[in-house]
C-alpha positions as a LaTeX table, in Angstrom:
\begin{tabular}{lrrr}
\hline
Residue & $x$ (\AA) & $y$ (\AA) & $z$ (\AA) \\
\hline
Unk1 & $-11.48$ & 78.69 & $-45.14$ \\
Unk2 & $-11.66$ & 75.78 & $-43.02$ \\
Unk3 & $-8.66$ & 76.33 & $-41.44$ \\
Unk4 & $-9.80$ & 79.54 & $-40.40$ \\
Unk5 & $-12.80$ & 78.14 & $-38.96$ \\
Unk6 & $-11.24$ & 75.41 & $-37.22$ \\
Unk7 & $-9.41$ & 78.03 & $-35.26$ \\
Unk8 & $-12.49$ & 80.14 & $-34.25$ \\
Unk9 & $-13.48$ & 76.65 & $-33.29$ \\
Unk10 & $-10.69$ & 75.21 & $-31.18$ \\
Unk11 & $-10.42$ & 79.14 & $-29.53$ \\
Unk12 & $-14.09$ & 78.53 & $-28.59$ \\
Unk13 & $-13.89$ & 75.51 & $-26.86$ \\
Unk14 & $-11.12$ & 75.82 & $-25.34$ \\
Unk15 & $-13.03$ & 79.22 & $-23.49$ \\
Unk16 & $-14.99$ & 77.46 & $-20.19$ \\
Unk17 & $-18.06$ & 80.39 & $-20.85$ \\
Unk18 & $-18.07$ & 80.05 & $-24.40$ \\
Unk19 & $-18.29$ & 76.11 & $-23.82$ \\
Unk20 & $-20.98$ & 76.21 & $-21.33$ \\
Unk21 & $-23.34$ & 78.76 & $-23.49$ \\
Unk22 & $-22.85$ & 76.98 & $-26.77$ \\
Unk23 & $-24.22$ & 73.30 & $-24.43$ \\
Unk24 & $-26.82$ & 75.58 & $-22.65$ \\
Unk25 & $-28.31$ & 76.47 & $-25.96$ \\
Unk26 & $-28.57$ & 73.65 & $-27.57$ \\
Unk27 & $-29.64$ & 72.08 & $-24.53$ \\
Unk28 & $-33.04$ & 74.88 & $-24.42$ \\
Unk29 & $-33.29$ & 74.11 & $-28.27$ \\
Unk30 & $-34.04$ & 70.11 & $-27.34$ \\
Unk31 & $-36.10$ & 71.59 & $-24.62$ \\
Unk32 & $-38.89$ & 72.72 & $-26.76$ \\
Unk33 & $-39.68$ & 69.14 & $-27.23$ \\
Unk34 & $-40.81$ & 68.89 & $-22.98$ \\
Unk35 & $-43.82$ & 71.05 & $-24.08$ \\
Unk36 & $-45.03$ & 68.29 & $-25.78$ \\
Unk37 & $-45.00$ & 66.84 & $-22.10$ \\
Unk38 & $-46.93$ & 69.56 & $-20.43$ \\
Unk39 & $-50.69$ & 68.91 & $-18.96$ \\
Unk40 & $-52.90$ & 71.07 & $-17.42$ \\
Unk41 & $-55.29$ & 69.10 & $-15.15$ \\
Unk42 & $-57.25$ & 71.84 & $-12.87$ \\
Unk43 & $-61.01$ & 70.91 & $-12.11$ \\
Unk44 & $-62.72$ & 70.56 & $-15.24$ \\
Unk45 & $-60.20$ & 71.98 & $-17.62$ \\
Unk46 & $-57.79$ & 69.47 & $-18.97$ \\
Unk47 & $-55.72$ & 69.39 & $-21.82$ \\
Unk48 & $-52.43$ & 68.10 & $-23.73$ \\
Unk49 & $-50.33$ & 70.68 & $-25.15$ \\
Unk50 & $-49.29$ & 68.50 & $-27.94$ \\
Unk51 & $-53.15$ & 67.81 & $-28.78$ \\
Unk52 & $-54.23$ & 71.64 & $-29.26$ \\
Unk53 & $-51.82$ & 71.34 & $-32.80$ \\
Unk54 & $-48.81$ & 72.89 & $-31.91$ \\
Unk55 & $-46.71$ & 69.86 & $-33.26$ \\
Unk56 & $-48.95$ & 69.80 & $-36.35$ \\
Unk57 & $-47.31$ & 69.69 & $-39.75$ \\
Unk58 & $-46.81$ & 72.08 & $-41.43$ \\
Unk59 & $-47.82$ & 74.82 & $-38.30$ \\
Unk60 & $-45.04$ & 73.27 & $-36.54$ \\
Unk61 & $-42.33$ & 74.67 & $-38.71$ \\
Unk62 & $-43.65$ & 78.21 & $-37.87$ \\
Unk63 & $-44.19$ & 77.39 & $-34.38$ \\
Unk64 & $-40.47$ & 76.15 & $-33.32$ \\
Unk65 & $-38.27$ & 78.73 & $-35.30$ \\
Unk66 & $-40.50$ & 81.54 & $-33.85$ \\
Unk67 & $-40.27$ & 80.01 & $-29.92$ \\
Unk68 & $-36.42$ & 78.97 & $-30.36$ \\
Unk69 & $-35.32$ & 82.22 & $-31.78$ \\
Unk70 & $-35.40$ & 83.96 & $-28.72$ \\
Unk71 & $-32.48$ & 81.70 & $-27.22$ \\
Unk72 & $-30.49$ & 83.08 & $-29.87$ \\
Unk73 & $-28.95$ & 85.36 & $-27.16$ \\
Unk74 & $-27.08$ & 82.49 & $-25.88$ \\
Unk75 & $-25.03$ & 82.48 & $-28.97$ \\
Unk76 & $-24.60$ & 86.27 & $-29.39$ \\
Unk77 & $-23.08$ & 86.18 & $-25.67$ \\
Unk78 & $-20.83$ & 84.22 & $-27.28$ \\
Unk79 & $-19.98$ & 86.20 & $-30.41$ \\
Unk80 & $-19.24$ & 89.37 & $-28.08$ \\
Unk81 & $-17.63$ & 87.44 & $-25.94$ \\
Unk82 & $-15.32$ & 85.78 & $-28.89$ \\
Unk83 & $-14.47$ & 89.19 & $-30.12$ \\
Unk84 & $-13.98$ & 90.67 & $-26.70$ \\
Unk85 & $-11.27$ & 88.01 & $-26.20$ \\
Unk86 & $-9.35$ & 88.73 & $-28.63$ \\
Unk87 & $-8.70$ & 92.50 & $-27.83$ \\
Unk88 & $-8.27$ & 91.35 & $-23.84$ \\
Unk89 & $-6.36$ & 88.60 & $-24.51$ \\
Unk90 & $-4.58$ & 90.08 & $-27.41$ \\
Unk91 & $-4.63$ & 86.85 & $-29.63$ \\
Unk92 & $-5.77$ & 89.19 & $-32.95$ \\
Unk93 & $-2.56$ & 91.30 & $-32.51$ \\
Unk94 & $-0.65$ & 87.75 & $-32.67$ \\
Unk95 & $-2.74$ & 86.39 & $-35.66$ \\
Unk96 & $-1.67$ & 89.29 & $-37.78$ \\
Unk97 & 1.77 & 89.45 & $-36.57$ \\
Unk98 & 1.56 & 85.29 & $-37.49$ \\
Unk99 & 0.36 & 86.50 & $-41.11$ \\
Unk100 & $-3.05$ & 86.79 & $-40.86$ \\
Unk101 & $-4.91$ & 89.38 & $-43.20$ \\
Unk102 & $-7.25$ & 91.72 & $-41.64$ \\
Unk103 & $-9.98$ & 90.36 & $-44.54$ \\
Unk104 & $-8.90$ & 86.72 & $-43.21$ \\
Unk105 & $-9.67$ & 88.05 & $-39.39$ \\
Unk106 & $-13.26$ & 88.86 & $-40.08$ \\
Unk107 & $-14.07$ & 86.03 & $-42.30$ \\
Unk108 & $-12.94$ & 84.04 & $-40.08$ \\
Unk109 & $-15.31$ & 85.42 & $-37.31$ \\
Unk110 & $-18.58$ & 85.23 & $-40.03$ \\
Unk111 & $-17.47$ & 81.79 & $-40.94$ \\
Unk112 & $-18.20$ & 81.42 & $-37.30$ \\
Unk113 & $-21.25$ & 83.00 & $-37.55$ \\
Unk114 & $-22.61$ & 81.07 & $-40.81$ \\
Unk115 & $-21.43$ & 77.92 & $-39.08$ \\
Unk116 & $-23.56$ & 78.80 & $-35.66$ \\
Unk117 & $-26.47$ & 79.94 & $-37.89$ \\
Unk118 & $-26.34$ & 76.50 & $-40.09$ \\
Unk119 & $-26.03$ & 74.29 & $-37.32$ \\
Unk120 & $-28.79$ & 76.04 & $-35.32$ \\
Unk121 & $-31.35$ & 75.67 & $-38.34$ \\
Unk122 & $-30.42$ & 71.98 & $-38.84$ \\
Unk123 & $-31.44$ & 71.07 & $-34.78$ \\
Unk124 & $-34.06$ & 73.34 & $-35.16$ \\
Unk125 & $-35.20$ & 71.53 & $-38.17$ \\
Unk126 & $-34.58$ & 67.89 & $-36.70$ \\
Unk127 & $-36.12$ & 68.31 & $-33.73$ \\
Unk128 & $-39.13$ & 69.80 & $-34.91$ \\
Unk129 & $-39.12$ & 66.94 & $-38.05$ \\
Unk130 & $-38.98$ & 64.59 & $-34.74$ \\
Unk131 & $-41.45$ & 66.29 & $-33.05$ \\
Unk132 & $-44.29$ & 66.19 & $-35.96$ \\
Unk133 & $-43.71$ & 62.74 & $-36.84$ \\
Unk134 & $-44.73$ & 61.50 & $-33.13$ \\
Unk135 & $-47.11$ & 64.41 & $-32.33$ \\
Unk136 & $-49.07$ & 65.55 & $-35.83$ \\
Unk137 & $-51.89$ & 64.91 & $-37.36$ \\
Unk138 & $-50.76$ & 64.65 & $-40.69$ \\
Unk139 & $-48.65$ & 62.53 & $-42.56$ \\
Unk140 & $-48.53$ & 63.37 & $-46.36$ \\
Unk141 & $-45.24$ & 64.03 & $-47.11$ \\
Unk142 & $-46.55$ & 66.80 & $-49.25$ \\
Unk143 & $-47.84$ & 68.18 & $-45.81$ \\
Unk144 & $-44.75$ & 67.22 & $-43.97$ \\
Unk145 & $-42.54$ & 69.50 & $-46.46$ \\
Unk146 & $-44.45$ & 72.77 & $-47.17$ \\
Unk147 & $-43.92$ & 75.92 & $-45.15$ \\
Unk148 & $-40.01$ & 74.95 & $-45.01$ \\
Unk149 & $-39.53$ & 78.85 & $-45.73$ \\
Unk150 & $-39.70$ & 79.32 & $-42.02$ \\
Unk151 & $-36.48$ & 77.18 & $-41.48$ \\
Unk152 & $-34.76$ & 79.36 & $-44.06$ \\
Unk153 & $-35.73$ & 82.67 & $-42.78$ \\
Unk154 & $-34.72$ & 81.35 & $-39.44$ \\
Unk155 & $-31.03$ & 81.05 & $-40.93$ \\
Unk156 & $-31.24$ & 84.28 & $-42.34$ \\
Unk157 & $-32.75$ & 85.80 & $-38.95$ \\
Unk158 & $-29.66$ & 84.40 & $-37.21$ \\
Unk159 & $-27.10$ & 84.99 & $-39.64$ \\
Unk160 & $-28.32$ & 88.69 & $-39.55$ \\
Unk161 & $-28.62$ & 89.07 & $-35.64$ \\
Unk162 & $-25.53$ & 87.03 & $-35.15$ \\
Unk163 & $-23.61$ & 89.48 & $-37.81$ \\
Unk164 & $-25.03$ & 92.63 & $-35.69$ \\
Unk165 & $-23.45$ & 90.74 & $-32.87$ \\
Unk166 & $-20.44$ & 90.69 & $-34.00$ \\
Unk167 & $-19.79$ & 94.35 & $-35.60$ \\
Unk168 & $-20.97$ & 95.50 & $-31.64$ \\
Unk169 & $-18.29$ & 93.51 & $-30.50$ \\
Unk170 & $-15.67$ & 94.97 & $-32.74$ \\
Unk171 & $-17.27$ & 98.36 & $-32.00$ \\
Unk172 & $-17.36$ & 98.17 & $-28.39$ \\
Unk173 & $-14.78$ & 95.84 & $-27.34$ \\
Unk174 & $-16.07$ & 94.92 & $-24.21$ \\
Unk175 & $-18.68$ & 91.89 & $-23.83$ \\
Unk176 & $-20.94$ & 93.43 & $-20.77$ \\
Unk177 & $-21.18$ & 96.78 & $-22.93$ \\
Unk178 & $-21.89$ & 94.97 & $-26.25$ \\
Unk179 & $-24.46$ & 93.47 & $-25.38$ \\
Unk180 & $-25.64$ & 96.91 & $-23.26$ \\
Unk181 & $-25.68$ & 98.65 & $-26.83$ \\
Unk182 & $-27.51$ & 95.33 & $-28.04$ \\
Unk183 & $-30.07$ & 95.99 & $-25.46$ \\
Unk184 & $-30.20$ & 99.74 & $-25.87$ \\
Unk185 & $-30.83$ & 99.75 & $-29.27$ \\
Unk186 & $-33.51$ & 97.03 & $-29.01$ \\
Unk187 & $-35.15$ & 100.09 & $-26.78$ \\
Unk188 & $-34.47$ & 102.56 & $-29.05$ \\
Unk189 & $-36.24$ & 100.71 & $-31.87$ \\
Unk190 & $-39.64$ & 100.64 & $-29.35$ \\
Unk191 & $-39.33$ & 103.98 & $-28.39$ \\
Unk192 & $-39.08$ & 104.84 & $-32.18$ \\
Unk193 & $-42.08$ & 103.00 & $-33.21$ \\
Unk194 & $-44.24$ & 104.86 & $-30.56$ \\
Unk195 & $-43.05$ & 108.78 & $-31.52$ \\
Unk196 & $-43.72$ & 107.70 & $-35.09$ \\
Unk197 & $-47.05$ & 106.15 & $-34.74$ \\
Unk198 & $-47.88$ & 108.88 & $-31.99$ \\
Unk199 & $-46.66$ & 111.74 & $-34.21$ \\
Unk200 & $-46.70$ & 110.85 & $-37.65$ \\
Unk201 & $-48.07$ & 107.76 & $-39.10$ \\
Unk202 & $-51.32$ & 105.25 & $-38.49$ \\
Unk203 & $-50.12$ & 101.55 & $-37.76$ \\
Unk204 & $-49.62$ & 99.87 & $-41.05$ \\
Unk205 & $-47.39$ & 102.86 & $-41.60$ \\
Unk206 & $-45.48$ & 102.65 & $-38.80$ \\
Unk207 & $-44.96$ & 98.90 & $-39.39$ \\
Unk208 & $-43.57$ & 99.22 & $-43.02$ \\
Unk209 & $-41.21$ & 101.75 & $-41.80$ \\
Unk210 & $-40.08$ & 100.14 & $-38.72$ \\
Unk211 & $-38.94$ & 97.10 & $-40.86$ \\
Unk212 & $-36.20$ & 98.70 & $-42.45$ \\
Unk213 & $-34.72$ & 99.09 & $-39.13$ \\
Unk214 & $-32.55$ & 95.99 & $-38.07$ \\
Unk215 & $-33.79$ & 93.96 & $-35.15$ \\
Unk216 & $-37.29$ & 94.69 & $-36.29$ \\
Unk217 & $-36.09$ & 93.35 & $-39.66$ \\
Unk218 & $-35.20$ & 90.19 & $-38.19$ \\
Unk219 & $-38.18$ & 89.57 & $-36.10$ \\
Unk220 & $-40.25$ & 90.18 & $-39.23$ \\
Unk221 & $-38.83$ & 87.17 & $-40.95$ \\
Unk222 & $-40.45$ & 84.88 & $-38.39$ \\
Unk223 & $-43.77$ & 86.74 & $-37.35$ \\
Unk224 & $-45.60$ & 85.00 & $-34.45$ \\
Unk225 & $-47.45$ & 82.08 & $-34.49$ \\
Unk226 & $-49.86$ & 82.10 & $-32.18$ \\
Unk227 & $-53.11$ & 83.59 & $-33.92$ \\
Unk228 & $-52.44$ & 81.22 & $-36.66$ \\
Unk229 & $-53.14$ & 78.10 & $-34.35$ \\
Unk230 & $-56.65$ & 76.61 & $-35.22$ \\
Unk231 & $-57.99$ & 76.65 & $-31.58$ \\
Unk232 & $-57.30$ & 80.48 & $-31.33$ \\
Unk233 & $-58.94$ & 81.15 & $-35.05$ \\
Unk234 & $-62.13$ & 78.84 & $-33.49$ \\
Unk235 & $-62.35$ & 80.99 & $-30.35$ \\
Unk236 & $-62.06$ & 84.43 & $-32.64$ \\
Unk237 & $-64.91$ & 82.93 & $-34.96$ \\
Unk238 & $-67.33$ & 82.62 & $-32.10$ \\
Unk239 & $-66.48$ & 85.74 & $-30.44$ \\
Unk240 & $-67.09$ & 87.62 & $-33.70$ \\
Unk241 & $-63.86$ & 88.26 & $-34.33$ \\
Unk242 & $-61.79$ & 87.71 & $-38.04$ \\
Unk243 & $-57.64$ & 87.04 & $-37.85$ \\
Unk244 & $-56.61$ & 88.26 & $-41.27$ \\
Unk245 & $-52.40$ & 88.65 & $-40.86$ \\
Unk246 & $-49.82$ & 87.64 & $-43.13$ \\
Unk247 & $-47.86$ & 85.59 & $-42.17$ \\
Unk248 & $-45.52$ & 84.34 & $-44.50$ \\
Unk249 & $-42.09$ & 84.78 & $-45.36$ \\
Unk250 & $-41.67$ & 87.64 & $-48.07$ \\
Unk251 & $-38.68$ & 88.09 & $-50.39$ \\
Unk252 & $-38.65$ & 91.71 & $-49.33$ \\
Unk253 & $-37.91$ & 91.00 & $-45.93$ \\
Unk254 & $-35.22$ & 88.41 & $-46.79$ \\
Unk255 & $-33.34$ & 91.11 & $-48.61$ \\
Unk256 & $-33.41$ & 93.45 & $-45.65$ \\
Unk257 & $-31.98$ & 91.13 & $-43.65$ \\
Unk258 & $-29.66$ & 90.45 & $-45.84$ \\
Unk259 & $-28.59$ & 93.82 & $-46.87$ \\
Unk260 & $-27.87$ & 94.93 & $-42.98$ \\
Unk261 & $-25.94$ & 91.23 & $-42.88$ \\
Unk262 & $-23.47$ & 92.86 & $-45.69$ \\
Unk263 & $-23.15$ & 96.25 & $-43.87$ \\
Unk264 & $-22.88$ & 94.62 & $-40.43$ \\
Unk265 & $-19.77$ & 92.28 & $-41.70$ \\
Unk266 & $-18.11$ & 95.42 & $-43.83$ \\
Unk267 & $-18.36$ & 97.58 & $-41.18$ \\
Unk268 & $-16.71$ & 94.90 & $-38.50$ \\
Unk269 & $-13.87$ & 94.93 & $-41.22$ \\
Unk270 & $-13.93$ & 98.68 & $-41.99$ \\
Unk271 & $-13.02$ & 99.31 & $-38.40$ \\
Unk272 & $-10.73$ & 96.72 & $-37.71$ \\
Unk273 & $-8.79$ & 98.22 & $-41.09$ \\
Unk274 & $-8.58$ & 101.92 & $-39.65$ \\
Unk275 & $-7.85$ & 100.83 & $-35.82$ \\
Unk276 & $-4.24$ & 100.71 & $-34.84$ \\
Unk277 & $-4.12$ & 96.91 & $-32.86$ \\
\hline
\end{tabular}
C-alpha cells in the first residue's frame, strides 16, 4: 500500500499544475490565520476580528473547518486532473501492462485521496490549535479539546467530496469537463431543493430530503458557523429575535457521507473493470 501511494505521490509532483495547486492550498489554509490581522477602523466603528471570538476555543474548531472547506476545490482540481492524466498520458495502460491490478489502480488513487483528506485535517487542526492558543479566551484544556467532532467530520467531508472527485474523473476523462459535471450537479442539487420545497414539501422537509443527496450531504457535516458566534446571538436577543439551529455533528450524517464515499470508490472501479484501456 505504500508503494502504491508513493507512486500517486512522485506522479503528482512531478506534474508542474498539480505541484502548484497542492502549495496554493495549503498556502490559503495558513491564510485563515491573516484574519486574525484584519481591523476595521472607519469613524467611530472599530474593531479586531480576532476580539469578536472567532479564535475562541472551542467555536474555533467549528469556525476554521467550515471557512477552509471551501478551498477544497484546489485539491479536487487535482484529483481530476490526476485521473485525467493518466488516460491522456496513457500511464494506467502501462501500469497494468507492468502488473498492476485494476483493484490496485483505484486504491491506489483513494489512498491518494485518504492521504489528501488526513493531511488537510491535521493543518487544519494545527493551525487552528495555533490560532486559539494566541487569540482565545479560554484556556482549560477541557475547553481547548471539546467540539473536536468538527475536525473529524471535516475528514469525512473531504474524503467524501474528494471520492466524488475522483469517480467524475474516471467517468468523464477530461479535467475541464469533470469538474463542469462537478459544477452542474452542484446546480442541479439547488434547482432540486426549490421544485421540492415549491411543489411538495415545507422547509424542514425539504432539508431532510435534500441531505441524502451528496454535496448537500457533505456540507451538512460542517453546518455554518456564523449564527453561533456570541456577538450575532447578542444582536438577535435585542432585536427580538431567538437562534435555535443544530449545529452539531450527527452520526446520521456521518454515515451518509460515508455510504456515497463507498459507492463513489466502487463505482470508479466498476467502470475502470468494464472499459477496454
Amino acid at each position: 500500500m505504500l508503494r502504491l501511494l508513493q507512486i500517486e505521490f512522485i506522479k503528482l509532483w512531478n506534474n508542474r499544475a498539480s505541484k502548484v495547486l497542492i502549495i496554493a492550498y495549503f498556502a490559503l489554509l495558513t491564510s485563515i490565520a491573516l484574519i486574525a490581522a484584519i481591523k476595521f477602523d472607519i469613524g467611530p466603528v472599530k474593531f479586531h476580528l480576532a476580539e469578536i471570538g472567532i479564535f475562541n476555543f472551542p467555536y474555533i474548531w467549528h469556525f476554521n473547518t467550515f471557512v477552509t472547506g471551501f478551498f477544497k476545490l484546489f485539491l479536487a482540481i487535482v484529483i481530476v486532473s490526476m485521473m485525467a492524466n493518466e488516460y491522456s498520458n496513457k500511464t494506467i495502460k502501462q501500469n497494468l501492462i507492468d502488473g498492476l491490478s485494476k483493484k490496485e489502480f483505484i486504491l491506489s488513487k483513494f489512498l491518494t485521496v485518504l492521504s489528501f483528506a488526513m493531511i488537510s485535517t491535521v493543518f487544519v487542526f494545527v493551525v487552528s490549535l495555533i490560532l486559539g492558543l494566541f487569540y482565545s479566551d479560554y484556556d482549560e484544556l477541557s475547553i481547548i479539546f471539546s467540539d473536536l467532532e468538527f475536525i473529524f467530520a471535516f475528514f469525512i467531508k473531504l474524503v467524501g467530496f474528494f471520492s466524488f472527485c475522483l469517480f467524475l474523473g474516471i467517468l468523464v476523462k477530461r479535467s475541464a469537463f469533470a469538474l463542469g459535471f462537478l459544477i452542474l450537479w452542484q446546480i442541479l442539487e439547488g434547482i432540486t431543493r426549490g421544485l421540492i420545497r415549491w411543489k411538495l414539501f415545507d422547509g424542514d422537509t425539504t432539508d431532510t430530503i435534500m441531505g441524502f443527496f451528496p454535496l448537500q450531504s457533505m456540507f451538512n457535516l460542517v453546518k455554518e458557523p456564523f449564527t453561533r458566534l456570541e456577538a450575532v446571538q447578542t444582536v438577535a436577543d435585542q432585536v427580538g429575535e431567538q437562534i435555535t439551529l443544530n449545529y452539531g455533528v450527527h452520526w446520521y450524517e456521518v454515515l451518509i457521507v460515508l455510504v456515497w464515499t463507498v459507492v463513489f470508490i466502487y463505482g470508479s472501479y466498476a467502470l475502470l473493470k468494464r472499459r477496454d484501456l
